[in-house]
Coordinates of C-alpha atoms in Angstrom, one line a residue:
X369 CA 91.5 50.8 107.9
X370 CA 89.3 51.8 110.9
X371 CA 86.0 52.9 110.4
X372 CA 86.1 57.1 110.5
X373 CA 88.7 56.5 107.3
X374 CA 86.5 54.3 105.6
X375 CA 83.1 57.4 105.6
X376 CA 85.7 59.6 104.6
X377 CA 86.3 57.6 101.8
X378 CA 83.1 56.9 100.8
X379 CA 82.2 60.9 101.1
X380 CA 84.8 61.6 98.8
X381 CA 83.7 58.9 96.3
X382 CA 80.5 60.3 96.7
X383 CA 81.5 64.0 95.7
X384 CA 83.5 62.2 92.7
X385 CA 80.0 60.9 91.6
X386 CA 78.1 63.9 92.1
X387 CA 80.5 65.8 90.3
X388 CA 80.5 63.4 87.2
X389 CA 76.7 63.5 87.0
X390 CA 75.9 67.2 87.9
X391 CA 79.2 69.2 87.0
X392 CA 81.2 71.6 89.1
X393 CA 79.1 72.6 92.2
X394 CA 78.6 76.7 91.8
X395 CA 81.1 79.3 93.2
X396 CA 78.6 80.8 95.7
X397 CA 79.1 84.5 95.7
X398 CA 77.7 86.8 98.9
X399 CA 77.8 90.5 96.9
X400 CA 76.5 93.6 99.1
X401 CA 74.0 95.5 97.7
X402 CA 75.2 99.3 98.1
X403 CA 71.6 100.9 97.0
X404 CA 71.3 99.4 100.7
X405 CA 74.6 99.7 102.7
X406 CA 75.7 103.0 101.8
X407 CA 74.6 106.4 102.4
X408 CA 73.4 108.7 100.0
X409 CA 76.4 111.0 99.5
X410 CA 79.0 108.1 99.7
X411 CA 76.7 106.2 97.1
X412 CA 76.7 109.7 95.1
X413 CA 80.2 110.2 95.5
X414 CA 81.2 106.4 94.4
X415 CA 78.6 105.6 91.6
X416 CA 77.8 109.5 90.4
X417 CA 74.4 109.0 90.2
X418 CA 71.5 109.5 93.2
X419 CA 70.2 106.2 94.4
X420 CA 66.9 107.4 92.7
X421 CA 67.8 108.1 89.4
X422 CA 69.7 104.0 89.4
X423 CA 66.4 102.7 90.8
X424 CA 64.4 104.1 87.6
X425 CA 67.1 103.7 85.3
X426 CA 66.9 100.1 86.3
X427 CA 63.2 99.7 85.6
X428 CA 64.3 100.4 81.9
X429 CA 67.8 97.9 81.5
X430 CA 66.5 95.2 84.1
X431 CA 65.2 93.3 81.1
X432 CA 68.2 93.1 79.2
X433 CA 70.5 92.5 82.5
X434 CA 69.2 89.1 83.6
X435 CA 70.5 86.2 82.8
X436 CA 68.0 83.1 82.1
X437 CA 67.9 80.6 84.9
X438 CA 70.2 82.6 87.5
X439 CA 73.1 80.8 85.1
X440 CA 76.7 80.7 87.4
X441 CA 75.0 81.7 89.6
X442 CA 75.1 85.5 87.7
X443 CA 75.7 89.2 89.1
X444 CA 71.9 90.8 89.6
X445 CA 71.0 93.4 86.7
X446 CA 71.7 96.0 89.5
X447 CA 75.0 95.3 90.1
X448 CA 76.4 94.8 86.6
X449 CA 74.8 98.1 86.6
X450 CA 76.6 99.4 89.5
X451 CA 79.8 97.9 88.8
X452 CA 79.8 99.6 85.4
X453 CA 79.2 102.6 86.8
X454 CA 82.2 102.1 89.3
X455 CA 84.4 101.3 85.8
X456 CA 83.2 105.1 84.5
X457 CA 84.4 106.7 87.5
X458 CA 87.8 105.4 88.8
X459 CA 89.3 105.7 85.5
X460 CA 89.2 102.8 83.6
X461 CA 91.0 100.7 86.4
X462 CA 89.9 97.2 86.2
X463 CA 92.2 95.3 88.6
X464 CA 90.6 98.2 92.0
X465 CA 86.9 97.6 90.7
X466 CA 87.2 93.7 90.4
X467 CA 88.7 93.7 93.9
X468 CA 85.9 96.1 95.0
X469 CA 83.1 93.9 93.8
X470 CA 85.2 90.8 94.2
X471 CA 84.9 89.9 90.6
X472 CA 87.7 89.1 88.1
X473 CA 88.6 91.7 85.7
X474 CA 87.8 89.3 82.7
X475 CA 83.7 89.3 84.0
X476 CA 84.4 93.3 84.9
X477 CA 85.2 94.0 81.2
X478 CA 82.5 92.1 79.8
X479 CA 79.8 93.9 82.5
X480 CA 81.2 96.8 81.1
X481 CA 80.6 96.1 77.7
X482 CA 77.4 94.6 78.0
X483 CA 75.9 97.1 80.3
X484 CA 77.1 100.1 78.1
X485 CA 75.5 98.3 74.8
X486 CA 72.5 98.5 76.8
X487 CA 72.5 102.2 77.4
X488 CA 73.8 103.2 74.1
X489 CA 70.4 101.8 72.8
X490 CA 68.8 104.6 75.1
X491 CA 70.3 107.4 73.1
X492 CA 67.8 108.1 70.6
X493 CA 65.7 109.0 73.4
X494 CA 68.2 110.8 75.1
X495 CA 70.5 112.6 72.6
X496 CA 68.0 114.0 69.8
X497 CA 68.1 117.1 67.8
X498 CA 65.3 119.5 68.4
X499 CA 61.9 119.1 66.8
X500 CA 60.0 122.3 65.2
X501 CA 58.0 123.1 67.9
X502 CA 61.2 122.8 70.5
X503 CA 63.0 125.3 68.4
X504 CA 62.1 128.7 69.8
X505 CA 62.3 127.8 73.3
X506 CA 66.0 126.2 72.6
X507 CA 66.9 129.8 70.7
X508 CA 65.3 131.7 73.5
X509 CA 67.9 130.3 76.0
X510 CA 70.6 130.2 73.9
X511 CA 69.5 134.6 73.5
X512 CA 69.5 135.2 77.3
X513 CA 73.2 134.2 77.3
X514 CA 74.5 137.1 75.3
X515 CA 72.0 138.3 72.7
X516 CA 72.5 135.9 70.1
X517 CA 69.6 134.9 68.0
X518 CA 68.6 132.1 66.4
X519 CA 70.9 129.5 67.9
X520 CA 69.7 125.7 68.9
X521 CA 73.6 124.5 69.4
X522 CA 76.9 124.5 70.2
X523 CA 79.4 122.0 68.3
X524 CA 82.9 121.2 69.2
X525 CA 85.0 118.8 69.3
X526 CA 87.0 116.9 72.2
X527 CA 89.4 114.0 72.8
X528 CA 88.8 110.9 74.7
X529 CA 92.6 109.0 75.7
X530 CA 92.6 105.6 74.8
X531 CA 95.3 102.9 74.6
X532 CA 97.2 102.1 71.4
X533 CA 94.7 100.0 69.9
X534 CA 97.6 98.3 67.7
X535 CA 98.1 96.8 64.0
X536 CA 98.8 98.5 61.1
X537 CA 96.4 101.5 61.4
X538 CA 97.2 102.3 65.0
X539 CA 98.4 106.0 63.8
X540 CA 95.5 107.3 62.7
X541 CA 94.4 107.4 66.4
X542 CA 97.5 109.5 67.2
X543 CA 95.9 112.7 67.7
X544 CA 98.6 115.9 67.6
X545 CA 99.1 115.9 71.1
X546 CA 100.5 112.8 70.3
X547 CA 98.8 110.5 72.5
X548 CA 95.8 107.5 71.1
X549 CA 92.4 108.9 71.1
X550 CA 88.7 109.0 69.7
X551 CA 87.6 112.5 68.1
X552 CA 84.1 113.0 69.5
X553 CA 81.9 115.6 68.4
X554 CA 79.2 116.9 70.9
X555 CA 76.5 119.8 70.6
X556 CA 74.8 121.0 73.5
X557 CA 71.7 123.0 74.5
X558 CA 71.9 126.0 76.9
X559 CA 70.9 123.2 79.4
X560 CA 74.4 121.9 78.8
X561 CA 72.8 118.9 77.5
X562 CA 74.1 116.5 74.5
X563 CA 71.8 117.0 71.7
X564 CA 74.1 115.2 69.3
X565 CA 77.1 113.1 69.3
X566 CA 79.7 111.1 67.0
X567 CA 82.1 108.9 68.6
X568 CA 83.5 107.1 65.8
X569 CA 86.7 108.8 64.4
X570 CA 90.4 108.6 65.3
X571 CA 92.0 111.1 67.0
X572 CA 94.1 112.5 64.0
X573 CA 91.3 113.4 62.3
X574 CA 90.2 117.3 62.5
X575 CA 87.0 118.7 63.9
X576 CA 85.9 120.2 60.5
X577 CA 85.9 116.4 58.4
X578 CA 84.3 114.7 61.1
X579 CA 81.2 117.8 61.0
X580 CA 81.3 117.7 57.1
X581 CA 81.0 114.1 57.1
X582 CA 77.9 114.3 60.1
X583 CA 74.4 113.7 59.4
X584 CA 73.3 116.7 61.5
X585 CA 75.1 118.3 58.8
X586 CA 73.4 117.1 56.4
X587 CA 70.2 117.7 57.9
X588 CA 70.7 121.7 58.5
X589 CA 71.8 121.8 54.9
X590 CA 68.6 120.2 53.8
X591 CA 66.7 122.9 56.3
X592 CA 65.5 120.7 58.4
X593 CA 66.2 123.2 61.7
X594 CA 64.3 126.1 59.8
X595 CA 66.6 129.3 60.6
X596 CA 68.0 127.6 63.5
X597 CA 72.1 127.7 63.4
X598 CA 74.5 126.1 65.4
X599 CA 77.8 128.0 67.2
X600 CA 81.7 126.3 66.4
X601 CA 84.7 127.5 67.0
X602 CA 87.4 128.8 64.4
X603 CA 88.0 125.2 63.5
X604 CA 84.8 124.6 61.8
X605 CA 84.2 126.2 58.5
X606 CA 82.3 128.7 58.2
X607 CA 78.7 128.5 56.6
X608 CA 75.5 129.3 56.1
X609 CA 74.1 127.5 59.4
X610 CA 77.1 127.3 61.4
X611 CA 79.0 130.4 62.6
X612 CA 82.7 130.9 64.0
X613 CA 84.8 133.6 65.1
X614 CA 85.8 136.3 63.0
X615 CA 89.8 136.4 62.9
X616 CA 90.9 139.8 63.3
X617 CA 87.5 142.3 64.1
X618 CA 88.1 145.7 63.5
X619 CA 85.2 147.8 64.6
X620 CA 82.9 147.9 67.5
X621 CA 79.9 145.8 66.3
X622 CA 82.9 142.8 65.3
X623 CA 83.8 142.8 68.3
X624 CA 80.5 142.9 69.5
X625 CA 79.7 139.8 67.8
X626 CA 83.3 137.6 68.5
X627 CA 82.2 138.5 72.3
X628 CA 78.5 137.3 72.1
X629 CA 79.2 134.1 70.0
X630 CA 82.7 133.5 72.5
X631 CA 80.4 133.8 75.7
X632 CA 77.3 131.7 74.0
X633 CA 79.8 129.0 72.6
X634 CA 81.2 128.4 76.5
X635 CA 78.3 126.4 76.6
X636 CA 79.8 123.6 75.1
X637 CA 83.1 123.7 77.2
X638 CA 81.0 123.5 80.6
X639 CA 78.8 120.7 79.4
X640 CA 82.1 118.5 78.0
X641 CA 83.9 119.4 81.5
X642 CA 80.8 118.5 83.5
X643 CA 80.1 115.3 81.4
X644 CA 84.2 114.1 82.0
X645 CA 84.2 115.0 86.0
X646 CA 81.0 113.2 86.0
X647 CA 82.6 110.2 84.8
X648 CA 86.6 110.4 84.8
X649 CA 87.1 107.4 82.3
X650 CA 86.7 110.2 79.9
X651 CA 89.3 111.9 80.9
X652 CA 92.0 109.9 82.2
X653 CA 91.4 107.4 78.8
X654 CA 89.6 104.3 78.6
X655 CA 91.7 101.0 78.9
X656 CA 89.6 98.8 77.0
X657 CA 89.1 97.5 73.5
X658 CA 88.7 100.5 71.0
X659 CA 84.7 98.6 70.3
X660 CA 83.9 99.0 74.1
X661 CA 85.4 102.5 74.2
X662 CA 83.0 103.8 71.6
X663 CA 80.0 102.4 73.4
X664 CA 81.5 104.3 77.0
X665 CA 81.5 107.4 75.5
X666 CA 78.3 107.3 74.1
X667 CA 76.7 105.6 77.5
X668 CA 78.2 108.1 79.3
X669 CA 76.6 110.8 77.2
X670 CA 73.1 109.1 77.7
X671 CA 73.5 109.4 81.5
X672 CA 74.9 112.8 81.8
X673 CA 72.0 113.5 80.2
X674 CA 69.9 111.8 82.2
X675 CA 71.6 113.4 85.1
X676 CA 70.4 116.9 83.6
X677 CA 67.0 116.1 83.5
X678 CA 67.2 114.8 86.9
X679 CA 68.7 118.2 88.0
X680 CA 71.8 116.1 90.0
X681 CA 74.5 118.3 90.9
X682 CA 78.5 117.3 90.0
X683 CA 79.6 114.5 92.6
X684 CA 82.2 114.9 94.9
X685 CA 85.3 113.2 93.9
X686 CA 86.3 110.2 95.5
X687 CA 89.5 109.8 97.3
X688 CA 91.5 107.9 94.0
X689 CA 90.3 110.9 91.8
X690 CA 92.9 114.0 91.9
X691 CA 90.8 117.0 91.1
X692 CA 93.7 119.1 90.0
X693 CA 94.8 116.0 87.5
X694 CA 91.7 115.6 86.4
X695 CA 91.1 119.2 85.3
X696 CA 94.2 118.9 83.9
X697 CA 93.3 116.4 81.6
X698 CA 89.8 117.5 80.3
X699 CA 91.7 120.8 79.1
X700 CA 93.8 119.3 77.2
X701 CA 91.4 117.2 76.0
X702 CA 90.0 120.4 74.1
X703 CA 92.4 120.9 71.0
X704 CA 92.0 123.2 68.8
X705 CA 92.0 122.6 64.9
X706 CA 93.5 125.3 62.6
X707 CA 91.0 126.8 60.3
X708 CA 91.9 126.6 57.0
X709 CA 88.8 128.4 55.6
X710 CA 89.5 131.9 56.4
X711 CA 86.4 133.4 53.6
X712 CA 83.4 135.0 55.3
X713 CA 79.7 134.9 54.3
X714 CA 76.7 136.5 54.2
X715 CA 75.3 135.3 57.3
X716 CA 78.0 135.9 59.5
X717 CA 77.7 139.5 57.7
X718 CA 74.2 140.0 58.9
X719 CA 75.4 139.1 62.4
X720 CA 77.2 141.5 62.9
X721 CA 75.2 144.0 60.9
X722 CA 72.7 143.0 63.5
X723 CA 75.0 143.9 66.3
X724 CA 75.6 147.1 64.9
X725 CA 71.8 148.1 65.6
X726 CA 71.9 147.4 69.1
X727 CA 74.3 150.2 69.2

């Protein structure tokens, strides 16, 4: 054995022995940082956010990003941030983000679910119900619409596609359009921001149990929102805080009032569309556990509102979004619930009553 064969050797005995006394050297991973590569509107157009609202949402979840010790050599806070954010807005796909950030899907999924966890924990900051001394400048907004006093939301309900989660009580996500999803109720300011949400109920179930079953509805029929009411559509029932449609008006001032409350309740519809172009995982369905799904939809939430305060336009949509698909697939994310309540009451009354004095 000549002498070049015998180092070589001895090198590889000596990476045998390093290997039994430290472990596995590191995968070494060289990951670009795209708050500094890319432009503003491609980094707009790929993460939906400006560079500047990431940079201060990342003085909040640094903290609960970092790993202790730089373990495995672990992805920075900022992009586990960044490649959650790339999850919300291709869709769901997996496989096209891992090979984006070079990643492994298995370490993309759990990014995902760990950096939505951390957002959802931002939502009583960001999702809240008015306080008393918000009310009147809520109602006034909600009045410049179309004349309609007193309002401080608009409830509905809308879809978000998910796959069949499986077992024995897969069915009860089957919603009538007869594809899995969650039935999440939103109310939104005039601002088209979410000022209350519930994403825990399968798709099958209707619009009207999940509201009955709410806290907010609880907390309007302990008066807690003063005369405030909120706006739903003719799947809601119809009471003393919440007003719907009347079915068949019949004189001026009912029409009057179906046309008020219809343009007033649009609010909702805009804020749900903006919120799923925003981030199309909404609307094309999530492909991840049924758990991680519920956290999405409410992380989502947080940062379209966030995105409101921050005044940030809709981004553009990148090249592996199809716009006409994807408005496709937030309208029929809006089903309607039959209403089985068809009784009137007084306050609805008084509505139009009052409609009849602006005559």
């Amino acid at each position: 054995m000549d002498i070049e064969a015998s180092f070589d050797m001895f090198e590889d005995e000596l990476d045998i022995l390093e290997i039994i006394e430290f472990g596995f050297p590191k995968r070494i991973y060289i990951r670009n940082n795209p708050l500094e590569d890319l432009d503003e509107l491609t980094f707009f157009k790929r993460f939906r956010l400006y560079k500047t609202t990431v940079i201060e949402l990342m003085r909040v979840l640094q903290p609960d990003l970092e790993y202790p010790n730089e373990l495995n050599n672990s992805v920075s806070p900022v992009n586990q941030f960044l490649t959650c954010l790339r999850v919300y807005a291709t869709g769901g796909h997996l496989s096209s983000v891992a090979d984006f950030t070079q990643m492994d899907t298995s370490t993309v999924s759990r990014i995902v679910q760990k950096v939505s966890m951390c957002l959802v924990r931002l939502a009583p900051r960001y999702i809240k119900m008015p306080v008393a001394h918000e009310f009147r400048r809520k109602q006034t907004k909600f009045y410049n619409i179309a004349r309609l006093p007193r309002v401080l939301g608009v409830v509905d309900g809308t879809q978000i596609r998910i796959q069949s989660p499986g077992g024995e009580d897969a069915e009860i996500f089957r919603n009538r359009k007869s594809y899995f999803s969650i039935n999440t109720q939103v109310i939104c300011d005039a601002d088209l921001k979410f000022i209350n949400l519930v994403a825990s109920w399968p798709g099958s179930s209707h619009d009207s149990t999940i509201f009955n079953n709410s806290n907010v509805c609880t907390r309007f029929e302990r008066g807690e929102f003063a005369n405030g009411i909120l706006l739903g559509d003719s799947g809601y029932p119809l009471k003393n805080f919440l007003l719907t449609p009347l079915r068949n008006p019949n004189n001026r001032e009912q029409n009057l009032y179906n046309e008020a409350l219809i343009r007033t309740r649009v609010t909702i519809e805009r804020a749900i569309g903006v919120w799923k172009r925003r981030f199309p995982i909404l609307a094309y369905g999530s492909r991840l556990k049924v758990e991680t799904t519920l956290y999405i939809i409410t992380a989502t939430a947080v940062l379209h509102n966030i995105a409101r305060e921050m005044n940030e336009p809709e981004p553009p949509q990148g090249d592996e979004i199809s716009i006409n698909e994807l408005d496709y697939l937030i309208d029929i994310g809006q089903l309607q619930d039959v209403n089985i309540n068809n009784i009137s009451n007084n306050t609805q009354q008084q509505f139009v009553n009052y409609f009849a004095s602006l005559q």
